[in-house]
Amino acid sequence: MLRLCTALALAMTACHPARSQTKAPEPTVRASVGPDVHSFSHPEAVRVGAVGLQLAVDFDARVLAGTATFSLQRHDRSAPLWLDTRALQIDRVEIADARPGDRPLADLEAAFTETTWQLAEPDAILGAGLRVELTAATTVVRVHYRTTPEASGLQWLTPAQTADGRAPFLYSQSQAIHARSWFPSQDSPGVRTPWDAIVTAPVPLRALMSADAVARDEHSGAHRFTMTQGVPAYLVALAVGALEFRELGPRTGVWAEPSMLPGAAHEFADMERMLAAVETLYGPYRWGRYDLLVLPPSFPFGGMENPKLTFATPTIIAGDRSLVSLVAHELAHSWSGNLVTNATWADLWLNEGFTVYIERRIVEALFGRERAEMESVLGHGDLEEAFGELAPADQRLRVELVGRDPDEGLSDVAYEKGALLLVALEQAYGREVFDPFLLQWFESHAFGSVTTAEFIDFAQRELFERHRPLPGRAAVSLDAWLDRPGLPPDAALPHSGAFDRIDALAAGYAAGTTAGDALLPAGWTPQQWLRFLRGLPRDVSHERLVALEHSFTLSRSGNAEILAQWLELCVRHGVREADDALEGFLRHVGRRKFVMPLYRALLEADRSADARRIYERARAGYHPITQQSVDALLR
Ligand code: BES
Ligand code: ZN
């Protein structure tokens, strides 16, 4: 029997009868969410202290199989252990009363005995809670399991879907709640643990994780990893493929398929300088190395801040380093996000808003104020667009996600409104006060998970009570930013002088008063091109766009941001000359930020048959996260 939960009941106390079980003491088990409404774990009763993974990578079956071992902190001796899972096949669960100490857990040898466990009925958003019975003496739990091809956090690629076409590829994407689809975990950003892993991959492929690589056996293909600092499950990451490494600086380097490596090394040459720039502002980098892995083009995001090893889309390799603010962004997460982590997904702005703010400070330090301003203005444009589409409640920084998929809370609000709040504080108090304030935020909450309420208290104590706004500056009302829609009326909006000229040209070009295409200067930066394309009036004529294509062949731009923006304009204005480029792009690139607006534009241009035809061919190459979004759009 399956009972239906309302969204609210689901998040407060999920009401799920159990599935068939082995050795179950009762016929049913109910999973209830804990302090984090997106996790069935109850760390206040039994908290995972450390994790060890031992996994074999099977490309033929598209399965990871092995064990996850957990050491426990028992706060309530009578409580069971609750873990999150999704689409995992659990084979057996064992317990032991060993004292692992500092030894790796992955291959811990101890007197394990089998225990009783139950998997609750899966919830559509959260997956299935796994309840493990413990004895009074239990200190360690080992789960024998395998992933299924439905794992939302893994993408398995054929050789043809990679740059070099020679070997298959696997990578994980765990944020927000996809870690549970590839290892059982207390999958909440409020639960941080050190972890270690042994991953056996087919020889000669290379396995990489968001951790220190401590050993590799070239005969067995076993790779050992360790992460000694506590991190939440969403920051555990794995990639396997034919990958090679190129050093960029003493602490930085890039991993990519061999054919991609020279271009990547050129594009990311500034990584070491970026690292130094953030350290100047916010204190030492605490993670040892900072490397970047270039993924195949199906990666659903631009970048993911996996500790020590950012995962990135190849679409930021433009040849001219113009899109490296994404690297600055993922690097900035080494402070905002990885060192100080949002405690729940409703606090996402503490990760992303802080990170966009720091990203722009890095861009300013390396490339100058003008470029940082241009990027701020483009970001503000994205924010205004988001406000136009979001319900008022979702325009707040502190969002309500009870009963909702945290991926739904993902919008430009957390990013750009969050960053503008920090800009407002910076402007009110001046960098002399604000920079040390942020440094102190990171230092005093290092390796901790924080809520919005804690930030409010901290700002109250360390900023508002200790300092006065600069002369002529008003105090900042956090309430207005955090819990009200839109932007406060006194928000300082970014401005770029370099864009004023572009705006005038865009208007003139569309009106036909800017004489001819030749007048468009070729020396624009990509940011200026983006502004120009976004600044063209909605009623720009088909003929003016065709002329642009003829003059600049934008549909062959090597800059994915410009190309995506141009293709969208072409769809919206019926410029069919770009159709081949459109189809090629959609079949090659799976980055959700590019793919979604293009399918949406096709629908709005009454070309749903084209959208479906292209998607039919492209779908198999997309990541499950992108598939889910496009499925929902074209359903
Ligand atoms: N951590 C995010 C990606 C993410 C957020 C994944 C929430 C799943 C849930 C990452 O740092 C990010 O923000 N990436 C952006 C790029 C950035 C420059 C704005 C992206 O992928 O577009
Ligand atoms: Zn981010």
XYZ file of C-alpha atoms and ligand atoms in Angstrom:
658
model
C 0.000 0.000 0.000
C 1.282 3.398 -0.883
C 0.112 6.436 0.987
C 0.392 9.818 -0.627
C 2.078 12.560 1.323
C 1.250 16.203 0.942
C 4.260 18.377 0.306
C 4.153 19.695 3.836
C 3.704 16.369 5.594
C 6.451 14.985 3.413
C 8.964 17.459 4.633
C 7.952 17.508 8.271
C 7.559 13.768 8.766
C 7.769 11.670 5.683
C 5.134 9.019 5.986
C 6.419 6.008 4.218
C 5.714 2.381 4.825
C 8.722 0.150 4.275
C 9.658 -1.832 1.226
C 10.362 -5.556 1.431
C 13.236 -6.134 3.837
C 15.584 -8.779 4.992
C 15.790 -9.437 8.704
C 13.385 -6.617 9.469
C 12.232 -6.531 13.095
C 8.938 -4.917 12.106
C 6.978 -4.957 8.884
C 7.338 -1.220 8.274
C 9.722 1.639 8.918
C 9.058 5.322 8.680
C 11.699 7.772 7.702
C 11.331 11.284 9.043
C 13.400 14.271 8.111
C 15.814 15.605 10.708
C 16.982 19.164 11.394
C 17.642 19.512 7.648
C 14.377 19.045 5.759
C 16.285 17.497 2.838
C 17.819 14.665 4.819
C 16.471 11.645 6.677
C 19.558 11.645 8.901
C 19.298 12.452 12.612
C 22.796 13.600 13.493
C 21.593 14.856 16.870
C 21.076 11.179 17.813
C 23.712 9.318 15.791
C 26.187 11.317 13.741
C 28.590 9.914 11.195
C 32.120 10.831 12.311
C 34.060 9.647 9.257
C 33.374 7.823 5.989
C 35.405 5.254 4.025
C 34.414 4.214 0.498
C 35.702 1.173 -1.335
C 34.325 1.148 -4.854
C 34.915 -0.737 -8.080
C 34.054 1.109 -11.299
C 32.218 -1.092 -13.813
C 31.775 0.785 -17.103
C 29.979 -2.122 -18.797
C 27.275 -2.360 -16.144
C 27.426 1.388 -15.368
C 27.632 0.541 -11.713
C 29.816 1.430 -8.732
C 29.903 -1.498 -6.318
C 31.521 -1.890 -2.924
C 31.209 -0.685 0.619
C 30.691 2.481 2.597
C 32.071 2.330 6.141
C 31.060 4.802 8.830
C 32.475 5.552 12.244
C 29.803 6.890 14.567
C 29.290 9.490 17.247
C 26.498 8.148 19.459
C 24.603 10.876 21.257
C 21.476 8.821 21.880
C 22.580 5.258 22.661
C 19.153 3.810 21.929
C 18.748 5.424 18.511
C 19.425 3.676 15.195
C 21.644 5.131 12.459
C 19.766 6.891 9.677
C 21.405 7.413 6.288
C 20.142 8.912 3.044
C 20.045 6.805 -0.099
C 18.503 7.156 -3.527
C 18.216 4.397 -6.117
C 20.902 2.374 -4.327
C 20.812 -1.387 -4.083
C 21.706 -2.305 -0.502
C 23.031 -5.855 -0.217
C 24.046 -6.220 3.410
C 24.868 -4.093 6.457
C 27.423 -4.981 9.130
C 28.424 -3.508 12.478
C 31.537 -3.691 14.635
C 32.850 -2.185 17.841
C 36.347 -1.471 16.538
C 38.254 1.721 17.341
C 39.454 2.868 13.946
C 41.440 5.785 15.322
C 43.199 7.560 12.477
C 43.345 4.548 10.165
C 41.512 4.691 6.828
C 37.998 3.328 7.094
C 37.654 2.111 3.510
C 39.478 -1.173 4.123
C 39.237 -1.283 7.904
C 39.545 -4.845 9.145
C 37.381 -5.568 12.139
C 35.107 -8.290 13.521
C 32.035 -7.248 11.531
C 28.724 -8.989 12.150
C 25.588 -8.652 10.070
C 22.857 -6.389 11.419
C 19.248 -5.617 10.653
C 18.415 -2.727 8.359
C 15.431 -1.326 6.565
C 14.934 0.910 3.594
C 11.901 3.176 3.832
C 9.625 3.680 0.857
C 11.372 6.129 -1.473
C 10.265 9.730 -1.512
C 10.269 11.337 -4.965
C 12.537 14.187 -3.893
C 14.546 12.822 -0.979
C 15.090 9.184 -1.864
C 14.835 6.415 0.724
C 15.975 6.627 4.330
C 18.107 3.670 5.432
C 17.675 2.625 9.052
C 20.447 0.542 10.584
C 20.039 -1.167 13.970
C 22.987 -0.759 16.334
C 23.990 -2.514 19.528
C 25.107 -0.604 22.598
C 28.760 -1.226 21.652
C 28.577 -0.425 17.922
C 31.120 2.140 16.752
C 31.417 1.244 13.055
C 28.865 0.411 10.338
C 29.649 -1.032 6.923
C 27.075 -0.956 4.106
C 27.598 -3.289 1.129
C 25.860 -1.729 -1.838
C 25.861 -0.952 -5.527
C 24.612 2.002 -7.525
C 21.984 1.602 -10.226
C 21.912 3.159 -13.694
C 19.303 5.581 -12.264
C 21.896 7.323 -10.063
C 21.114 11.023 -10.484
C 24.572 11.989 -9.216
C 26.593 10.069 -11.817
C 27.041 10.409 -15.534
C 28.497 7.498 -17.464
C 29.802 8.519 -20.882
C 30.725 6.429 -23.898
C 34.079 7.117 -25.562
C 32.224 8.954 -28.341
C 30.951 11.490 -25.790
C 34.468 12.508 -24.759
C 36.918 14.878 -26.445
C 39.373 12.191 -27.514
C 36.885 9.398 -28.113
C 39.262 6.771 -26.788
C 37.956 5.777 -23.368
C 34.723 5.901 -21.400
C 34.289 8.564 -18.743
C 32.495 8.745 -15.411
C 31.948 11.725 -13.177
C 29.830 12.607 -10.166
C 27.878 15.780 -9.368
C 26.632 15.638 -5.794
C 25.302 19.104 -4.998
C 22.637 19.531 -3.827
C 21.256 16.110 -2.770
C 22.718 13.703 -5.317
C 25.554 12.263 -3.186
C 23.009 9.833 -1.745
C 22.538 8.329 -5.212
C 26.127 7.075 -5.291
C 26.981 6.449 -1.647
C 24.803 6.128 1.439
C 25.435 9.204 3.536
C 24.100 11.707 6.030
C 23.566 13.881 3.012
C 23.100 17.261 4.647
C 25.413 20.272 4.343
C 25.186 20.488 8.141
C 27.026 17.169 8.578
C 30.756 17.363 7.855
C 33.132 14.416 8.002
C 36.646 13.523 6.962
C 36.655 10.642 4.486
C 38.896 8.243 2.613
C 38.386 6.040 -0.424
C 39.807 3.229 -2.503
C 38.514 3.359 -6.078
C 39.395 0.597 -8.510
C 39.110 1.685 -12.128
C 39.919 -0.163 -15.351
C 43.650 0.154 -16.152
C 45.006 2.513 -17.511
C 42.242 4.991 -16.651
C 42.830 7.620 -14.019
C 40.507 8.077 -11.050
C 40.381 11.512 -9.388
C 38.556 12.606 -6.266
C 38.058 15.843 -4.322
C 40.775 14.781 -1.893
C 44.501 14.038 -1.684
C 45.541 11.236 -4.022
C 47.778 9.163 -1.746
C 48.555 6.050 -3.791
C 47.900 4.397 -7.129
C 48.534 0.777 -8.066
C 49.137 0.654 -11.824
C 48.476 -3.066 -12.016
C 45.213 -3.349 -10.118
C 43.944 0.134 -10.992
C 43.344 0.872 -7.288
C 43.542 4.560 -6.346
C 43.641 5.655 -2.716
C 42.358 9.026 -1.533
C 42.082 10.835 1.749
C 40.352 14.006 2.887
C 41.450 14.778 6.415
C 39.266 17.855 6.861
C 35.560 17.602 7.578
C 33.398 18.210 4.502
C 29.710 17.659 3.752
C 28.668 14.822 1.419
C 27.833 17.221 -1.422
C 31.549 18.007 -1.711
C 32.622 14.405 -2.278
C 33.380 13.933 -5.966
C 34.763 11.289 -8.318
C 35.852 11.291 -11.954
C 37.333 8.479 -14.033
C 38.689 8.775 -17.549
C 41.721 9.029 -19.784
C 43.057 12.088 -17.993
C 46.377 13.843 -17.908
C 47.814 16.586 -15.733
C 49.637 19.830 -16.449
C 51.121 21.963 -13.698
C 50.224 25.662 -13.712
C 51.942 26.867 -10.538
C 53.333 25.518 -7.257
C 49.875 24.750 -5.890
C 47.760 24.728 -9.045
C 47.301 22.524 -12.087
C 44.795 21.270 -14.626
C 43.504 17.795 -15.492
C 41.978 17.129 -18.901
C 41.823 14.667 -21.744
C 45.127 14.928 -23.614
C 43.785 16.829 -26.635
C 42.213 19.423 -24.336
C 45.239 19.916 -22.135
C 47.234 22.590 -24.030
C 44.197 24.838 -24.536
C 43.132 24.359 -20.927
C 46.588 25.160 -19.577
C 46.634 28.366 -21.627
C 43.138 29.376 -20.553
C 43.696 28.838 -16.838
C 47.220 30.242 -16.596
C 46.083 32.813 -14.002
C 44.918 30.299 -11.399
C 47.920 30.667 -9.117
C 47.547 34.468 -9.139
C 43.862 34.144 -8.339
C 44.702 31.985 -5.352
C 47.156 34.580 -4.065
C 44.562 37.345 -4.554
C 41.959 35.646 -2.346
C 44.540 34.821 0.310
C 45.419 38.503 0.567
C 41.816 39.291 1.378
C 40.461 36.343 3.346
C 43.345 34.398 4.806
C 45.328 31.307 3.862
C 44.017 28.692 1.457
C 43.381 25.704 3.704
C 43.112 22.844 1.233
C 46.672 22.253 0.025
C 46.399 21.977 -3.761
C 43.943 23.723 -6.067
C 43.503 21.857 -9.337
C 40.847 22.059 -12.020
C 39.371 19.157 -13.983
C 37.982 19.875 -17.458
C 34.946 17.648 -17.961
C 33.223 16.626 -21.191
C 30.669 19.150 -22.552
C 27.681 17.326 -21.069
C 28.580 18.572 -17.563
C 25.286 20.169 -16.450
C 26.892 23.125 -14.651
C 29.540 25.692 -15.418
C 31.628 24.644 -12.469
C 31.477 22.759 -9.197
C 33.701 23.649 -6.274
C 34.765 20.137 -5.289
C 37.508 20.680 -2.689
C 41.063 20.682 -4.059
C 39.651 19.859 -7.507
C 37.126 22.120 -9.191
C 35.066 20.375 -11.872
C 34.466 22.628 -14.898
C 32.677 22.668 -18.221
C 34.899 22.885 -21.306
C 32.628 25.701 -22.550
C 34.662 28.212 -20.529
C 37.674 27.567 -22.749
C 37.196 30.481 -25.135
C 40.842 30.848 -26.150
C 41.143 34.380 -24.765
C 40.680 33.740 -21.014
C 37.518 35.842 -21.118
C 35.363 33.391 -19.157
C 37.732 32.614 -16.304
C 35.611 34.452 -13.759
C 34.046 31.025 -13.412
C 37.379 29.728 -12.119
C 37.540 32.696 -9.737
C 34.056 31.715 -8.579
C 34.828 28.071 -7.892
C 38.107 29.008 -6.218
C 36.283 31.526 -4.000
C 34.113 28.670 -2.743
C 37.248 27.351 -1.005
C 36.332 30.001 1.580
C 32.607 30.655 1.091
C 31.018 27.220 0.863
C 33.752 24.721 1.533
C 35.377 26.309 4.598
C 32.152 27.934 5.860
C 29.183 26.004 4.539
C 25.476 26.775 4.335
C 23.849 24.601 7.027
C 20.781 23.893 4.890
C 19.866 24.507 1.245
C 17.561 27.337 2.333
C 20.765 29.190 3.289
C 22.312 28.714 -0.171
C 22.933 32.450 -0.525
C 25.607 32.122 2.193
C 27.495 29.924 -0.282
C 26.653 31.495 -3.605
C 26.090 35.176 -2.780
C 29.357 35.373 -0.838
C 31.104 33.532 -3.640
C 29.912 35.866 -6.392
C 31.043 38.798 -4.264
C 34.528 37.282 -3.827
C 34.638 36.236 -7.492
C 34.215 39.897 -8.501
C 36.904 40.969 -6.032
C 39.279 38.472 -7.679
C 38.361 39.700 -11.165
C 38.950 43.276 -10.009
C 42.324 42.384 -8.494
C 43.548 40.527 -11.583
C 41.849 42.231 -14.513
C 40.813 45.618 -13.178
C 37.730 47.395 -11.984
C 36.196 47.904 -15.412
C 35.879 44.192 -16.132
C 34.517 43.503 -12.643
C 31.929 46.253 -13.153
C 30.882 44.875 -16.520
C 30.393 41.433 -15.025
C 28.418 42.916 -12.114
C 26.124 44.719 -14.520
C 25.565 41.556 -16.568
C 24.819 39.707 -13.313
C 22.321 42.370 -12.287
C 20.607 41.944 -15.654
C 20.266 38.223 -14.940
C 18.828 39.050 -11.524
C 16.187 41.385 -12.934
C 15.225 38.696 -15.414
C 14.897 36.197 -12.549
C 12.697 38.610 -10.583
C 10.456 38.792 -13.621
C 9.922 35.036 -13.528
C 9.913 34.163 -9.812
C 7.086 34.283 -7.287
C 7.703 36.955 -4.611
C 8.546 34.318 -1.977
C 11.367 33.009 -4.172
C 12.852 36.471 -4.582
C 13.938 36.411 -0.944
C 17.456 35.421 0.047
C 16.124 33.172 2.787
C 13.932 30.792 0.806
C 11.335 28.289 1.944
C 12.213 24.862 0.595
C 10.073 22.596 2.775
C 8.657 19.893 0.535
C 10.599 21.154 -2.490
C 13.583 19.922 -4.406
C 16.557 22.124 -3.414
C 17.432 22.369 -7.097
C 14.269 24.494 -7.297
C 15.751 27.078 -4.946
C 18.531 27.528 -7.447
C 18.151 30.907 -9.126
C 20.122 34.070 -9.682
C 18.627 35.436 -6.467
C 21.008 33.538 -4.148
C 23.904 34.525 -6.421
C 23.340 38.094 -7.522
C 21.047 39.464 -4.824
C 23.313 37.805 -2.257
C 26.357 39.483 -3.787
C 24.570 42.853 -3.926
C 23.830 42.590 -0.195
C 27.543 42.232 0.491
C 28.277 45.129 -1.873
C 25.753 47.208 0.106
C 27.581 46.382 3.352
C 30.945 47.072 1.730
C 29.767 50.461 0.534
C 28.152 51.380 3.847
C 31.227 50.618 5.963
C 34.080 50.835 3.467
C 36.520 48.097 2.543
C 38.761 48.965 5.462
C 36.093 47.678 7.788
C 34.294 45.210 5.567
C 37.293 43.191 4.368
C 38.487 42.326 7.902
C 34.870 41.609 8.847
C 34.594 38.949 6.128
C 38.011 37.556 6.999
C 36.814 37.162 10.568
C 33.599 35.464 9.402
C 35.685 32.815 7.660
C 38.201 32.414 10.465
C 35.653 32.156 13.245
C 33.402 29.705 11.370
C 36.111 27.684 9.614
C 35.072 24.070 8.932
C 31.628 24.844 10.250
C 28.132 24.934 8.778
C 26.200 28.164 9.265
C 22.625 29.408 9.062
C 21.339 32.778 7.910
C 20.368 33.510 11.528
C 23.993 33.030 12.570
C 25.105 35.492 9.904
C 22.594 38.047 11.178
C 23.924 37.664 14.731
C 27.498 37.913 13.553
C 26.836 41.050 11.480
C 24.984 42.592 14.382
C 27.817 41.904 16.804
C 30.880 42.481 14.657
C 29.718 45.125 12.188
C 26.645 47.086 13.244
C 27.501 47.398 16.939
C 31.187 48.081 16.435
C 31.157 50.425 13.442
C 29.178 53.295 12.049
C 28.329 53.652 8.369
C 30.621 56.020 6.466
C 29.528 59.675 6.356
C 26.523 60.060 4.101
C 25.844 56.307 4.099
C 22.749 54.760 5.625
C 22.663 51.615 7.743
C 21.780 48.414 5.886
C 18.548 46.661 6.854
C 19.256 42.929 6.658
C 15.545 42.205 6.940
C 14.803 43.990 3.714
C 17.437 41.945 1.902
C 16.803 38.567 3.447
C 13.073 38.266 3.817
C 11.529 40.595 1.263
C 11.137 40.154 -2.520
C 13.053 42.174 -5.084
C 15.790 44.592 -4.118
C 15.495 47.194 -1.336
C 14.816 50.630 -2.835
C 18.162 51.953 -1.632
C 20.229 49.107 -3.126
C 23.229 50.445 -5.027
C 23.023 49.050 -8.529
C 26.198 48.309 -10.456
C 27.099 50.567 -13.336
C 29.622 50.258 -16.146
C 30.745 53.230 -18.172
C 32.096 50.818 -20.779
C 28.544 49.611 -21.364
C 26.948 53.028 -21.881
C 28.539 53.301 -25.309
C 27.463 49.765 -26.186
C 23.871 50.476 -25.169
C 23.748 53.509 -27.443
C 25.169 51.476 -30.319
C 22.700 48.652 -29.758
C 19.761 51.048 -29.875
C 21.157 52.842 -32.903
C 21.973 49.640 -34.710
C 18.496 48.256 -34.227
C 16.906 51.533 -35.336
C 19.112 51.640 -38.397
C 20.547 55.030 -37.398
C 23.975 53.572 -36.667
C 25.121 53.396 -40.237
C 26.037 49.923 -41.364
C 27.742 46.982 -39.800
C 31.176 48.375 -40.493
C 30.615 50.844 -37.689
C 30.545 48.062 -35.162
C 34.033 47.941 -33.760
C 35.648 44.523 -33.809
C 37.700 45.187 -30.707
C 34.989 44.589 -28.151
C 35.540 42.306 -25.208
C 33.196 39.314 -24.952
C 31.452 41.101 -22.071
C 30.695 44.011 -24.408
C 29.384 41.659 -27.078
C 27.093 40.066 -24.499
C 25.850 43.485 -23.466
C 25.267 44.448 -27.089
C 23.252 41.299 -27.822
C 21.255 41.594 -24.598
C 20.749 45.303 -25.197
C 19.150 44.934 -28.627
C 15.504 45.984 -28.329
C 12.914 43.206 -28.369
C 11.545 44.454 -31.686
C 14.890 44.453 -33.495
C 14.204 43.477 -37.067
C 14.981 40.146 -38.619
C 16.907 41.953 -41.349
C 19.255 43.717 -38.870
C 20.031 40.395 -37.204
C 20.757 38.671 -40.496
C 23.120 41.529 -41.322
C 24.897 40.994 -37.994
C 25.328 37.331 -38.768
C 26.771 38.165 -42.173
C 29.210 40.691 -40.730
C 30.363 38.770 -37.695
C 29.342 35.096 -38.216
C 28.338 35.000 -34.580
C 26.886 31.521 -35.032
C 30.455 30.301 -35.310
C 31.685 32.143 -32.233
C 34.160 30.147 -30.167
C 32.848 31.877 -27.066
C 30.023 29.713 -25.710
C 28.389 32.595 -23.813
C 28.172 34.734 -26.962
C 27.124 31.780 -29.102
C 24.330 30.743 -26.724
C 23.065 34.324 -26.465
C 23.163 34.731 -30.246
C 21.417 31.433 -30.949
C 18.629 32.388 -28.574
C 18.161 35.722 -30.367
C 18.093 33.922 -33.701
C 15.409 31.519 -32.523
C 13.326 34.339 -31.088
C 13.529 36.356 -34.323
C 13.260 33.555 -36.840
C 16.828 33.832 -38.149
C 16.888 30.347 -39.627
C 20.433 30.783 -40.969
C 21.591 29.766 -37.487
C 19.584 26.520 -37.321
C 22.491 24.192 -38.047
C 24.629 25.883 -35.427
C 21.731 25.648 -32.976
C 21.262 21.935 -33.469
C 25.004 21.291 -33.326
C 25.275 23.233 -30.081
C 22.341 21.502 -28.407
C 23.642 18.078 -29.359
C 27.139 18.830 -28.130
C 26.658 20.873 -24.967
C 24.632 19.770 -21.933
C 25.238 22.775 -19.671
C 21.809 23.532 -18.282
C 22.270 27.295 -18.268
C 22.685 27.249 -22.077
C 20.392 24.409 -22.990
C 17.260 25.494 -21.122
C 16.854 29.004 -22.632
C 17.330 27.571 -26.121
C 14.608 24.918 -25.758
C 12.377 27.526 -24.114
C 12.956 29.924 -27.013
C 12.049 27.184 -29.495
C 8.767 26.544 -27.659
C 7.958 30.244 -27.514
C 8.715 30.591 -31.222
C 6.103 27.871 -31.900
C 8.788 25.422 -32.889
C 7.979 22.702 -30.387
C 8.334 20.025 -33.089
C 11.908 21.173 -33.713
C 12.611 21.256 -29.974
C 11.383 17.680 -29.587
C 13.223 16.439 -32.648
C 16.537 17.913 -31.493
C 16.021 16.736 -27.916
C 15.268 13.210 -29.047
C 18.753 13.025 -30.499
C 20.487 15.004 -27.779
C 18.872 13.494 -24.665
C 21.045 10.404 -24.302
C 24.111 12.646 -24.160
C 22.745 14.884 -21.397
C 23.384 14.443 -17.680
C 20.383 13.194 -15.613
C 20.040 16.685 -14.077
C 19.740 18.323 -17.506
C 17.473 15.530 -18.729
C 15.164 16.122 -15.791
C 14.924 19.856 -16.526
C 14.327 19.465 -20.265
C 11.893 16.575 -19.716
C 9.846 18.838 -17.443
C 9.904 21.637 -20.036
C 8.917 19.525 -23.036
C 6.534 17.215 -21.177
N 28.024 25.245 -6.502
C 27.598 25.769 -7.743
C 26.858 24.783 -8.590
C 25.589 24.232 -7.955
C 24.796 25.025 -7.133
C 25.216 22.949 -8.223
C 23.654 24.478 -6.548
C 24.078 22.409 -7.661
C 23.282 23.175 -6.815
C 28.759 26.363 -8.534
O 29.713 26.987 -7.738
C 28.218 27.438 -9.423
O 27.672 28.369 -8.895
N 28.348 27.304 -10.719
C 27.863 28.271 -11.674
C 28.973 29.123 -12.184
C 29.155 30.415 -11.502
C 30.243 31.220 -12.188
C 27.928 31.236 -11.313
C 27.346 27.519 -12.874
O 27.533 26.296 -12.918
O 26.759 28.123 -13.745
Zn 28.904 28.757 -6.856
